[in-house]
Amino acid sequence: MAAAAIDSAMEVVPALAEEAAPEAAGLSCLVNLPGEVLEYILCSGSLTAADIGRVSSTCRRLRELCQSSGKVWKEQFRVRWPSLMKHYSPTDYVNWLEEYKVRQKAGLEARKIVASFSKRFFSEHVPCNGFSDIENLEGPEIFFEDELVCILNMEGRKALTWKYYAKKILYYLRQQKILNNLKAFLQQPDDYESYLEGAVYIDQYCNPLSDISLRDIQAQIDSIVELVCKTLRGINSRHPSLAFKAGESSMIMEIELQSQVLDAMNYVLYDQLKFKGNRMDYYNALNLYMHQVLIRRTGIPISMSLLYLTIARQLGVPLEPVNFPSHFLLRWCQGAEGATLDIFDYIYIDAFGKGKQLTVKECEYLIGQHVTAALYGVVNVKKVLQRMVGNLLSLGKREGIDQSYQLLRDSLDLYLAMYPDQVQLLLLQARLYFHLGIWPEKVLDILQHIQTLDPGQHGAVGYLVQHTLEHIERKKEEVGVEVKLRSHEKHRDVCYAIGLIMKHKRYGYNCVIYGWDPTCMMGHEWIRNMNVHSLPHGHHQPFYNVLVEDGSCRYAAQENLEYNVEPQEISHPDVGRYFSEFTGTHYIPNAELEIRYPEDLESVYETVQNIYSAKKENVE
């Protein structure tokens, strides 16, 4: 009976939603149902927000059921934007109708801004002030971010340009927020020793599009602590650490009891869970990100030590970080409390080496050199983070394929957030932006700051200032858009078109064309260095700008390219800057690229018809 009543009512609700003046019989059938049944129907998911608005205007009973803070509008919000529900407490009063309106407005504003970016910034990197529109938006930032995530999660191979700029905007927003949190964290007093929290900020800043939170990482560590407690219970069922509650910061003073904890930790971490130092791929940035250390169960000395330290302290063992050269360590005090201690009163723990306990002599043997006593001392949170970021900085300088130097840029930002007056790093940052041709105004600001800090850098600063000002003037002189017509006589030798998937005959890489020139437009030095003269047609042939599957951008001669008979998507970060869609055989240029090459799309269609359709017929 109840099911039949619900089914009957479900047929009435859409009709009421569509009619401004519903028939009395249909309305009576609906409103006479029990409140729980009506609420179930209205929350069933078959009605849109507009439907709910119309239904609620039909009578007082339905209006009361659809009150702005009630379950009906909460369900509408949850179904539309499920990822946002984690930001609301079950005990809070929430006007769900108002939240729905604000979120809807934020989504429209987000899409408007994303849509404008391609036209505004197609021919240059998004400048520093390019995000000013976003920073001035009204409403909660989480709503705006959620819309950007929705754009990124759009299915299929379409909306590539939208996704490209949504990613850039989201990257910027989250990094700014994380950097502000890190700066506030660094203002904590020296005795604030949340090493894990600082490490998570670094992880978040370098991976702003990943869902990384201190809460989630702490929950994973808590699960490891539970396993350690289980093992510890087998060693000593009355161990005081077993009575610790989550969040307590008690410490155990007896060495024997501390030793039992460390034995249990070593068994769980290295024997049961198979954590280990990453000797095979040591110089990989993933080794420094705490969420990756937990996922991959491997890392380098400093990240493994922070994990080990966090677990030990939760179980009452007061280990301390040691900024040992070439190999980060932990130290474990063996001396009596209050006594005067030296470096020989500690055991040193190598978390990278499966928790091995070392003497001073063994520590020196580990790195192959004698070191002073000062290097065995404990360091505070800021020094630990400095070393972590320093490692990332070194890795960023080693980058070869990634032409955006994103890791170097991120690590410089982090280091300068901690030590803003490091002249050499400021100079490196200015040179990097100058090399990439981005943010010339910011380059001038950095150079002015360097000159204030160290007038002795006048030579390097002066050179960069001069060339940056020249770059700004050239940008001002640029007028209009260069349009290249295939039908023009000087372009008669151009065989390929933008959007085609190609293969390099010599090097075998797959790529997509995003630009072309009728002849090589590079300077004499580049032509000489690339040995272009050795090609049969030399530099007097069309050259193509291509995005390569390894993430690089190259300038390839026509005679070195051929059609890729098995076209596939090109995994390159800048694909969305130039193309709006991948069809399975080729890329479709976005509006800005099509303006520059207005006749190429027709040529692409002809090529696809001739090359790929003919191949398909042969296969059949």
Short mmCIF file of N, CA, C and O in Angstrom, two decimals, residues 27-86:
data_model
loop_
_atom_site.label_atom_id
_atom_site.label_comp_id
_atom_site.label_asym_id
_atom_site.label_seq_id
_atom_site.Cartn_x
_atom_site.Cartn_y
_atom_site.Cartn_z
N LEU A 27 -3.30 17.78 -6.34
CA LEU A 27 -2.68 18.39 -5.18
C LEU A 27 -3.15 17.72 -3.89
O LEU A 27 -2.37 17.44 -2.99
N SER A 28 -4.46 17.45 -3.83
CA SER A 28 -5.01 16.80 -2.63
C SER A 28 -4.41 15.43 -2.43
O SER A 28 -4.08 15.04 -1.31
N CYS A 29 -4.24 14.70 -3.52
CA CYS A 29 -3.63 13.37 -3.45
C CYS A 29 -2.24 13.43 -2.85
O CYS A 29 -1.84 12.57 -2.06
N LEU A 30 -1.50 14.48 -3.20
CA LEU A 30 -0.11 14.60 -2.76
C LEU A 30 -0.01 15.06 -1.31
O LEU A 30 0.68 14.43 -0.49
N VAL A 31 -0.71 16.13 -0.96
CA VAL A 31 -0.52 16.74 0.36
C VAL A 31 -1.13 15.92 1.48
O VAL A 31 -0.82 16.14 2.65
N ASN A 32 -2.00 14.98 1.16
CA ASN A 32 -2.59 14.14 2.19
C ASN A 32 -1.69 12.98 2.60
O ASN A 32 -2.01 12.24 3.54
N LEU A 33 -0.57 12.81 1.91
CA LEU A 33 0.38 11.77 2.28
C LEU A 33 1.09 12.14 3.57
O LEU A 33 1.24 13.33 3.89
N PRO A 34 1.57 11.15 4.33
CA PRO A 34 2.36 11.45 5.54
C PRO A 34 3.59 12.29 5.20
O PRO A 34 4.15 12.19 4.09
N GLY A 35 4.02 13.11 6.15
CA GLY A 35 5.18 13.99 5.92
C GLY A 35 6.43 13.24 5.52
O GLY A 35 7.19 13.70 4.65
N GLU A 36 6.69 12.07 6.15
CA GLU A 36 7.89 11.30 5.82
C GLU A 36 7.86 10.83 4.37
O GLU A 36 8.88 10.81 3.69
N VAL A 37 6.67 10.45 3.89
CA VAL A 37 6.54 9.98 2.51
C VAL A 37 6.76 11.14 1.54
O VAL A 37 7.47 11.01 0.53
N LEU A 38 6.15 12.28 1.85
CA LEU A 38 6.35 13.46 1.00
C LEU A 38 7.82 13.85 0.93
O LEU A 38 8.36 14.16 -0.14
N GLU A 39 8.47 13.86 2.08
CA GLU A 39 9.89 14.22 2.13
C GLU A 39 10.73 13.23 1.32
O GLU A 39 11.65 13.62 0.61
N TYR A 40 10.39 11.96 1.43
CA TYR A 40 11.11 10.92 0.66
C TYR A 40 10.96 11.17 -0.84
O TYR A 40 11.94 11.07 -1.60
N ILE A 41 9.75 11.52 -1.25
CA ILE A 41 9.51 11.78 -2.68
C ILE A 41 10.31 12.99 -3.15
O ILE A 41 10.96 12.97 -4.19
N LEU A 42 10.24 14.06 -2.36
CA LEU A 42 10.92 15.30 -2.75
C LEU A 42 12.44 15.15 -2.75
O LEU A 42 13.15 15.90 -3.43
N CYS A 43 12.96 14.18 -1.99
CA CYS A 43 14.41 13.94 -1.93
C CYS A 43 14.84 12.77 -2.81
O CYS A 43 15.98 12.31 -2.72
N SER A 44 13.94 12.28 -3.64
CA SER A 44 14.22 11.06 -4.40
C SER A 44 15.26 11.26 -5.50
O SER A 44 15.79 10.30 -6.04
N GLY A 45 15.51 12.52 -5.88
CA GLY A 45 16.50 12.78 -6.94
C GLY A 45 15.89 12.99 -8.30
O GLY A 45 16.60 13.30 -9.26
N SER A 46 14.58 12.85 -8.41
CA SER A 46 13.93 13.03 -9.72
C SER A 46 13.58 14.48 -10.00
O SER A 46 13.21 14.82 -11.12
N LEU A 47 13.68 15.34 -8.99
CA LEU A 47 13.32 16.75 -9.16
C LEU A 47 14.57 17.63 -9.13
O LEU A 47 15.49 17.41 -8.36
N THR A 48 14.55 18.64 -9.99
CA THR A 48 15.63 19.61 -10.01
C THR A 48 15.36 20.71 -8.98
O THR A 48 14.27 20.76 -8.39
N ALA A 49 16.32 21.59 -8.80
CA ALA A 49 16.14 22.71 -7.88
C ALA A 49 14.98 23.59 -8.34
O ALA A 49 14.19 24.09 -7.53
N ALA A 50 14.87 23.78 -9.66
CA ALA A 50 13.77 24.59 -10.19
C ALA A 50 12.42 23.91 -9.89
O ALA A 50 11.43 24.58 -9.56
N ASP A 51 12.38 22.59 -10.00
CA ASP A 51 11.16 21.84 -9.69
C ASP A 51 10.76 22.05 -8.22
O ASP A 51 9.59 22.27 -7.91
N ILE A 52 11.75 21.94 -7.33
CA ILE A 52 11.48 22.12 -5.90
C ILE A 52 10.93 23.52 -5.64
O ILE A 52 9.98 23.70 -4.85
N GLY A 53 11.51 24.51 -6.32
CA GLY A 53 11.02 25.88 -6.15
C GLY A 53 9.58 26.02 -6.58
O GLY A 53 8.78 26.68 -5.89
N ARG A 54 9.19 25.38 -7.69
CA ARG A 54 7.81 25.48 -8.17
C ARG A 54 6.85 24.68 -7.29
O ARG A 54 5.75 25.14 -6.98
N VAL A 55 7.29 23.49 -6.87
CA VAL A 55 6.44 22.66 -6.01
C VAL A 55 6.15 23.38 -4.69
O VAL A 55 5.03 23.36 -4.18
N SER A 56 7.17 24.02 -4.13
CA SER A 56 7.01 24.67 -2.82
C SER A 56 6.07 25.87 -2.88
O SER A 56 5.62 26.36 -1.84
N SER A 57 5.77 26.35 -4.08
CA SER A 57 4.88 27.51 -4.20
C SER A 57 3.42 27.11 -4.39
O SER A 57 2.56 27.98 -4.54
N THR A 58 3.15 25.80 -4.38
CA THR A 58 1.78 25.35 -4.65
C THR A 58 0.86 25.41 -3.43
O THR A 58 -0.33 25.66 -3.57
N CYS A 59 1.40 25.14 -2.24
CA CYS A 59 0.57 25.20 -1.04
C CYS A 59 1.45 25.31 0.20
O CYS A 59 2.66 25.10 0.14
N ARG A 60 0.82 25.64 1.32
CA ARG A 60 1.57 25.86 2.55
C ARG A 60 2.26 24.58 3.03
O ARG A 60 3.38 24.61 3.52
N ARG A 61 1.59 23.42 2.90
CA ARG A 61 2.16 22.16 3.38
C ARG A 61 3.48 21.86 2.67
O ARG A 61 4.49 21.52 3.29
N LEU A 62 3.50 22.01 1.35
CA LEU A 62 4.71 21.73 0.58
C LEU A 62 5.77 22.81 0.82
O LEU A 62 6.97 22.53 0.82
N ARG A 63 5.30 24.05 1.04
CA ARG A 63 6.26 25.12 1.32
C ARG A 63 7.00 24.85 2.63
O ARG A 63 8.19 25.08 2.76
N GLU A 64 6.25 24.34 3.63
CA GLU A 64 6.88 24.03 4.91
C GLU A 64 7.86 22.87 4.79
O GLU A 64 8.93 22.86 5.41
N LEU A 65 7.52 21.87 3.97
CA LEU A 65 8.42 20.74 3.76
C LEU A 65 9.69 21.17 3.01
O LEU A 65 10.76 20.58 3.19
N CYS A 66 9.56 22.20 2.18
CA CYS A 66 10.71 22.66 1.38
C CYS A 66 11.35 23.90 1.99
O CYS A 66 11.90 24.74 1.26
N GLN A 67 11.29 24.03 3.29
CA GLN A 67 11.90 25.19 3.93
C GLN A 67 13.41 25.23 3.66
O GLN A 67 14.05 24.19 3.47
N SER A 68 13.96 26.42 3.64
CA SER A 68 15.33 26.63 3.17
C SER A 68 16.39 25.88 3.98
O SER A 68 17.45 25.53 3.46
N SER A 69 16.12 25.63 5.25
CA SER A 69 17.12 24.94 6.08
C SER A 69 16.79 23.46 6.28
O SER A 69 17.41 22.79 7.09
N GLY A 70 15.80 22.96 5.53
CA GLY A 70 15.35 21.59 5.72
C GLY A 70 16.08 20.55 4.90
O GLY A 70 17.02 20.83 4.16
N LYS A 71 15.58 19.32 5.03
CA LYS A 71 16.24 18.17 4.41
C LYS A 71 16.15 18.20 2.88
O LYS A 71 17.06 17.74 2.19
N VAL A 72 15.05 18.75 2.34
CA VAL A 72 14.85 18.73 0.88
C VAL A 72 15.94 19.53 0.18
O VAL A 72 16.58 19.07 -0.77
N TRP A 73 16.18 20.78 0.65
CA TRP A 73 17.20 21.60 0.02
C TRP A 73 18.61 21.09 0.35
O TRP A 73 19.53 21.23 -0.47
N LYS A 74 18.79 20.49 1.51
CA LYS A 74 20.08 19.88 1.83
C LYS A 74 20.39 18.76 0.84
O LYS A 74 21.53 18.63 0.35
N GLU A 75 19.37 17.96 0.50
CA GLU A 75 19.58 16.86 -0.44
C GLU A 75 19.86 17.40 -1.85
O GLU A 75 20.69 16.85 -2.57
N GLN A 76 19.17 18.48 -2.22
CA GLN A 76 19.46 19.09 -3.52
C GLN A 76 20.93 19.53 -3.59
O GLN A 76 21.61 19.30 -4.59
N PHE A 77 21.40 20.15 -2.52
CA PHE A 77 22.80 20.61 -2.47
C PHE A 77 23.75 19.42 -2.51
O PHE A 77 24.73 19.43 -3.25
N ARG A 78 23.44 18.38 -1.74
CA ARG A 78 24.33 17.21 -1.66
C ARG A 78 24.44 16.49 -3.00
O ARG A 78 25.53 16.09 -3.42
N VAL A 79 23.32 16.32 -3.67
CA VAL A 79 23.33 15.61 -4.96
C VAL A 79 24.10 16.41 -6.01
O VAL A 79 24.84 15.84 -6.81
N ARG A 80 23.95 17.72 -5.97
CA ARG A 80 24.61 18.56 -6.98
C ARG A 80 26.10 18.71 -6.72
O ARG A 80 26.91 18.64 -7.64
N TRP A 81 26.47 18.88 -5.45
CA TRP A 81 27.88 19.13 -5.12
C TRP A 81 28.30 18.26 -3.93
O TRP A 81 28.54 18.77 -2.81
N PRO A 82 28.39 16.95 -4.11
CA PRO A 82 28.67 16.03 -2.99
C PRO A 82 29.99 16.29 -2.28
O PRO A 82 30.10 16.09 -1.07
N SER A 83 31.01 16.74 -3.01
CA SER A 83 32.33 16.93 -2.40
C SER A 83 32.36 18.06 -1.38
O SER A 83 33.29 18.15 -0.57
N LEU A 84 31.35 18.93 -1.40
CA LEU A 84 31.35 20.07 -0.48
C LEU A 84 30.78 19.71 0.90
O LEU A 84 30.93 20.48 1.84
N MET A 85 30.11 18.57 1.00
CA MET A 85 29.43 18.24 2.26
C MET A 85 30.40 18.08 3.43
O MET A 85 30.02 18.28 4.58
N LYS A 86 31.65 17.74 3.14
CA LYS A 86 32.62 17.55 4.22
C LYS A 86 32.95 18.85 4.95
O LYS A 86 33.53 18.84 6.04
#
